[in-house]
Amino acid sequence: MTTQQDVIELAQRAREASLGLGLATRAQKDAALLAMAEALLTRAEPILAANAEDVARAEAGGTPAGIVDRLRLTPERLEGMAQGLRDVAALPDPVGEVVRGSTLANGLELRQVRVPFGVVGMIYEARPNVTADAAGICLKSGNAVLLRGSSSAAASNAAIVGVLRDAAVAAGLAADVVQLVPADSHDTVKALMRARGHVDVLIPRGGAGLIRAVVEESTVPVIETGVGNCHVYVDAAADLDKALAIVVNAKTHRPSVCNAAESLLVHADVAGEFLPRVVTALQGAGVTLHGDEAFAAYDGVVAATEEDWDTEYLSLDLAARVVPDLDAALAHVRRHSSQHSETIVTEDQSVARRWVAAVDAAAVLVNASTRFTDGGEFGFGAEIGISTQKLHARGPMGLPEMTSTKYVVTGDGHVR
Amino acid sequence: MTTQQDVIELAQRAREASLGLGLATRAQKDAALLAMAEALLTRAEPILAANAEDVARAEAGGTPAGIVDRLRLTPERLEGMAQGLRDVAALPDPVGEVVRGSTLANGLELRQVRVPFGVVGMIYEARPNVTADAAGICLKSGNAVLLRGSSSAAASNAAIVGVLRDAAVAAGLAADVVQLVPADSHDTVKALMRARGHVDVLIPRGGAGLIRAVVEESTVPVIETGVGNCHVYVDAAADLDKALAIVVNAKTHRPSVCNAAESLLVHADVAGEFLPRVVTALQGAGVTLHGDEAFAAYDGVVAATEEDWDTEYLSLDLAARVVPDLDAALAHVRRHSSQHSETIVTEDQSVARRWVAAVDAAAVLVNASTRFTDGGEFGFGAEIGISTQKLHARGPMGLPEMTSTKYVVTGDGHVR
């Protein structure tokens, strides 16, 4: 069984490795990323064999088919992981970027420069592709990473990390820039959460329960990701064709992800015209509506309970309510939003302006599907997660969000 | 006695007030800041009377003279507080600043915009001027603030906050944009630390013990400030005149603050020439040296213990050691630094380059005193503290560091 002390030792090895990685040039890091991509493909066989073990164990244990599918690797999925690493190699290096700079009145030269955090801990659930994605993003941003995946993917993760470490060494970096934290006990998660000073930042990715536990128990600084109770508000001045397309897309394009819509609010003035259209379209797409009285008047709509307004379904379910005005919509969002992505559909410029100003969320959208809140869609090229906290990073996190900064102050004997 | 529930209620009132404050224009906020400055002076009498109570209580309780001095307000100090508020009014509004923006390939307009955190909690020690400073910076950055000062300054803080609240109301803002959290029990600090969801960020300012407790116990995100075990490293290639001036300035200019130097490292190659000069100069300025063997050979130098390398003296004491080379200096700093401010004195460009790259600290300085790590010196105009953590803000924090961001995404019916 892995002990707290074992995890601290892993973190110390990560720190040691991070010293060299933090000074590595972009060329060295890109070479390592390309070597990792290559190695995932040339050594696909043992990875797929290890994954087959995990899958067999999950199936024998009665794991639901959907989760087994997320766990399963195929040659195509391995190629996707390799391509992800190549994509990260192609992105600019955030380390060394000068964020701001000036020459002070006394001649001191001041520069604020991006630097790696040092040691990053990732805690995540089943999908083994996260292992390669996270390793790649951390490596490019100069951070040594401790990967604590799910026990259900233990064999897959061990195989992947073994391949990545070998490739790092072949490219001249320390193996310990990527390390797997054993998932043999929940205590290794606890150990990461208490490793303040050894781990610089912890990023949990997974269900709401995991994230809440990490946020509440960790003494290591945490970046909270992912819970999305996203709303679409159809205003009195909405173009109802656009509204219909946006609601259907936000709900049904990929219901299992955090930027999928979970609640629909409709201004009373357009309810008479819009409700029949939206109910028909959503039900036609297989969506179960959990509606207030106005919605529940339609066949097949389930009466909503208070709980529905706070539920992140991650399924083909949608809470729906008619609101008397913009203020009521804002109040509903303020009360129930998880501050991820909130969309208004309106042609009224001053209403849109109020929505943008008043809604407190990582992404506030006008006449666009909530599904656009995504590092890929935003053009970041890689995404480690979507932060729903206000400190450090908010919204999709790309490479720059995986760095800190330091001030470099250059003088010539300056004193005060 | 103030209960946990009382503190939550204060935080809820702060949240309510923050909604209006977050939407206030710069003109409204500046008017409130100027009204506050004015009110501190026109209502100086009751503030000074309340302060006299605190001072009398402290003196009666045998509080050391230095601390009583920090607690004491004078007409001049009140004028300084008023001027601080006017200075903040003169600074640009960080809220609404577009940090980055682009038009995506599909025509979506993406902007990342600065927004207030919402509710900020400040936990700080004796000095009542922090009350006005923090209130001003929070107000300008659109944040409602909960001020939890020291019980020793309770009467002063109550008087100051009363004046500030009245001025806020006179300027058309809610009184609850500034609130004092009673210091009648340590439980109110605990209550702030557990008010996750009600308080967006907590900033402790004070001694190492206070900061450590907040960092370890808080479930509210924390910005760690202020502990500074700062080093000056005099390299083999140093200009020893510059080195002498920098060491003396860094240690003696204001020994009680976090950017004062606490440790001196000298390259062995210049020790023979530099040690007699620096020992004489420092002792002449009243400094007690805690030295390794090389330093302890000089009269009046106390032999250093292992503990000295980790001590933030905040007094006219300095730990001092000779190191064989740059690597040893870097290793010493890596082991003992609190990652605040680290200075090298050298004329060797490649040595300076290595120092800047390898030292992990909020500020890394070349040929300049550690005393320059300061919001005022950096030209930020106002400073809420100096962050020594890597997440969100690192180094002196001005108005932009008191904000989060949100992405504003504008389309015209865009779906994926």
PDB file of C-alpha atoms in Angstrom, chain A residues 67-163:
ATOM      1  CA  ILE A  67     -18.046   3.950 -18.324  1.00  0.00           C
ATOM      2  CA  VAL A  68     -16.377   0.909 -19.846  1.00  0.00           C
ATOM      3  CA  ASP A  69     -16.486   2.730 -23.168  1.00  0.00           C
ATOM      4  CA  ARG A  70     -14.690   5.743 -21.687  1.00  0.00           C
ATOM      5  CA  LEU A  71     -12.074   3.414 -20.276  1.00  0.00           C
ATOM      6  CA  ARG A  72     -11.474   1.534 -23.535  1.00  0.00           C
ATOM      7  CA  LEU A  73      -8.494   2.391 -25.732  1.00  0.00           C
ATOM      8  CA  THR A  74      -8.366   1.589 -29.429  1.00  0.00           C
ATOM      9  CA  PRO A  75      -5.654   2.184 -32.046  1.00  0.00           C
ATOM     10  CA  GLU A  76      -7.708   5.202 -33.140  1.00  0.00           C
ATOM     11  CA  ARG A  77      -7.858   6.607 -29.612  1.00  0.00           C
ATOM     12  CA  LEU A  78      -4.108   6.090 -29.194  1.00  0.00           C
ATOM     13  CA  GLU A  79      -3.576   7.973 -32.451  1.00  0.00           C
ATOM     14  CA  GLY A  80      -5.771  10.740 -31.010  1.00  0.00           C
ATOM     15  CA  MET A  81      -3.599  10.875 -27.894  1.00  0.00           C
ATOM     16  CA  ALA A  82      -0.453  11.024 -30.031  1.00  0.00           C
ATOM     17  CA  GLN A  83      -1.955  13.786 -32.160  1.00  0.00           C
ATOM     18  CA  GLY A  84      -2.808  15.698 -28.967  1.00  0.00           C
ATOM     19  CA  LEU A  85       0.872  15.614 -27.975  1.00  0.00           C
ATOM     20  CA  ARG A  86       1.937  16.786 -31.443  1.00  0.00           C
ATOM     21  CA  ASP A  87      -0.598  19.608 -31.225  1.00  0.00           C
ATOM     22  CA  VAL A  88       0.863  20.734 -27.893  1.00  0.00           C
ATOM     23  CA  ALA A  89       4.353  20.649 -29.393  1.00  0.00           C
ATOM     24  CA  ALA A  90       3.151  23.008 -32.123  1.00  0.00           C
ATOM     25  CA  LEU A  91       1.868  25.595 -29.607  1.00  0.00           C
ATOM     26  CA  PRO A  92       4.037  28.507 -28.452  1.00  0.00           C
ATOM     27  CA  ASP A  93       5.978  28.013 -25.218  1.00  0.00           C
ATOM     28  CA  PRO A  94       4.298  30.002 -22.435  1.00  0.00           C
ATOM     29  CA  VAL A  95       7.453  29.939 -20.279  1.00  0.00           C
ATOM     30  CA  GLY A  96       9.504  33.094 -20.664  1.00  0.00           C
ATOM     31  CA  GLU A  97       6.683  35.132 -22.121  1.00  0.00           C
ATOM     32  CA  VAL A  98       6.982  38.723 -20.880  1.00  0.00           C
ATOM     33  CA  VAL A  99       3.538  39.596 -19.548  1.00  0.00           C
ATOM     34  CA  ARG A 100       4.403  43.222 -18.893  1.00  0.00           C
ATOM     35  CA  GLY A 101       7.470  45.348 -18.475  1.00  0.00           C
ATOM     36  CA  SER A 102       8.634  48.878 -18.033  1.00  0.00           C
ATOM     37  CA  THR A 103      11.626  50.970 -17.067  1.00  0.00           C
ATOM     38  CA  LEU A 104      10.969  52.663 -13.743  1.00  0.00           C
ATOM     39  CA  ALA A 105      11.697  56.323 -13.067  1.00  0.00           C
ATOM     40  CA  ASN A 106      14.975  55.383 -11.376  1.00  0.00           C
ATOM     41  CA  GLY A 107      16.163  53.338 -14.346  1.00  0.00           C
ATOM     42  CA  LEU A 108      15.346  49.914 -12.910  1.00  0.00           C
ATOM     43  CA  GLU A 109      14.157  47.542 -15.599  1.00  0.00           C
ATOM     44  CA  LEU A 110      11.053  45.633 -14.571  1.00  0.00           C
ATOM     45  CA  ARG A 111       9.722  42.598 -16.399  1.00  0.00           C
ATOM     46  CA  GLN A 112       6.975  40.205 -15.374  1.00  0.00           C
ATOM     47  CA  VAL A 113       7.800  36.842 -16.942  1.00  0.00           C
ATOM     48  CA  ARG A 114       5.858  33.578 -17.126  1.00  0.00           C
ATOM     49  CA  VAL A 115       7.462  30.692 -15.212  1.00  0.00           C
ATOM     50  CA  PRO A 116       6.272  27.138 -14.526  1.00  0.00           C
ATOM     51  CA  PHE A 117       4.455  26.392 -11.260  1.00  0.00           C
ATOM     52  CA  GLY A 118       6.945  23.600 -10.602  1.00  0.00           C
ATOM     53  CA  VAL A 119       5.021  20.509  -9.528  1.00  0.00           C
ATOM     54  CA  VAL A 120       1.403  19.975 -10.618  1.00  0.00           C
ATOM     55  CA  GLY A 121      -0.884  17.267  -9.237  1.00  0.00           C
ATOM     56  CA  MET A 122      -3.737  15.977 -11.397  1.00  0.00           C
ATOM     57  CA  ILE A 123      -6.536  13.930  -9.848  1.00  0.00           C
ATOM     58  CA  TYR A 124      -8.917  12.506 -12.418  1.00  0.00           C
ATOM     59  CA  GLU A 125     -11.349   9.743 -13.212  1.00  0.00           C
ATOM     60  CA  ALA A 126     -11.582   6.859 -15.642  1.00  0.00           C
ATOM     61  CA  ARG A 127     -10.469   8.094 -19.070  1.00  0.00           C
ATOM     62  CA  PRO A 128      -6.857   7.051 -19.743  1.00  0.00           C
ATOM     63  CA  ASN A 129      -6.424   9.580 -22.561  1.00  0.00           C
ATOM     64  CA  VAL A 130      -6.316  12.291 -19.867  1.00  0.00           C
ATOM     65  CA  THR A 131      -3.029  10.735 -18.752  1.00  0.00           C
ATOM     66  CA  ALA A 132      -1.266  11.646 -21.993  1.00  0.00           C
ATOM     67  CA  ASP A 133      -3.096  14.966 -22.433  1.00  0.00           C
ATOM     68  CA  ALA A 134      -2.203  16.196 -18.954  1.00  0.00           C
ATOM     69  CA  ALA A 135       1.378  14.979 -19.207  1.00  0.00           C
ATOM     70  CA  GLY A 136       1.820  16.845 -22.486  1.00  0.00           C
ATOM     71  CA  ILE A 137       0.343  20.126 -21.282  1.00  0.00           C
ATOM     72  CA  CYS A 138       2.330  20.026 -18.044  1.00  0.00           C
ATOM     73  CA  LEU A 139       5.564  19.210 -19.843  1.00  0.00           C
ATOM     74  CA  LYS A 140       5.171  22.018 -22.363  1.00  0.00           C
ATOM     75  CA  SER A 141       4.427  24.491 -19.563  1.00  0.00           C
ATOM     76  CA  GLY A 142       7.577  23.341 -17.750  1.00  0.00           C
ATOM     77  CA  ASN A 143       5.810  21.554 -14.889  1.00  0.00           C
ATOM     78  CA  ALA A 144       6.614  18.125 -13.524  1.00  0.00           C
ATOM     79  CA  VAL A 145       3.334  16.283 -13.052  1.00  0.00           C
ATOM     80  CA  LEU A 146       1.998  13.757 -10.569  1.00  0.00           C
ATOM     81  CA  LEU A 147      -0.851  11.880 -12.213  1.00  0.00           C
ATOM     82  CA  ARG A 148      -3.378  10.258  -9.921  1.00  0.00           C
ATOM     83  CA  GLY A 149      -5.855   8.520 -12.205  1.00  0.00           C
ATOM     84  CA  SER A 150      -8.616   6.110 -11.399  1.00  0.00           C
ATOM     85  CA  SER A 151      -7.881   2.651 -10.005  1.00  0.00           C
ATOM     86  CA  SER A 152     -10.095   1.271 -12.770  1.00  0.00           C
ATOM     87  CA  ALA A 153      -7.517   2.489 -15.320  1.00  0.00           C
ATOM     88  CA  ALA A 154      -4.467   1.507 -13.275  1.00  0.00           C
ATOM     89  CA  ALA A 155      -2.929  -0.913 -15.789  1.00  0.00           C
ATOM     90  CA  SER A 156      -3.574   1.403 -18.745  1.00  0.00           C
ATOM     91  CA  ASN A 157      -2.138   4.401 -16.923  1.00  0.00           C
ATOM     92  CA  ALA A 158       0.934   2.496 -15.795  1.00  0.00           C
ATOM     93  CA  ALA A 159       1.601   1.377 -19.372  1.00  0.00           C
ATOM     94  CA  ILE A 160       1.072   4.873 -20.806  1.00  0.00           C
ATOM     95  CA  VAL A 161       3.200   6.590 -18.170  1.00  0.00           C
ATOM     96  CA  GLY A 162       5.975   4.019 -18.641  1.00  0.00           C
ATOM     97  CA  VAL A 163       6.060   4.818 -22.352  1.00  0.00           C
TER      98      VAL A 163
END
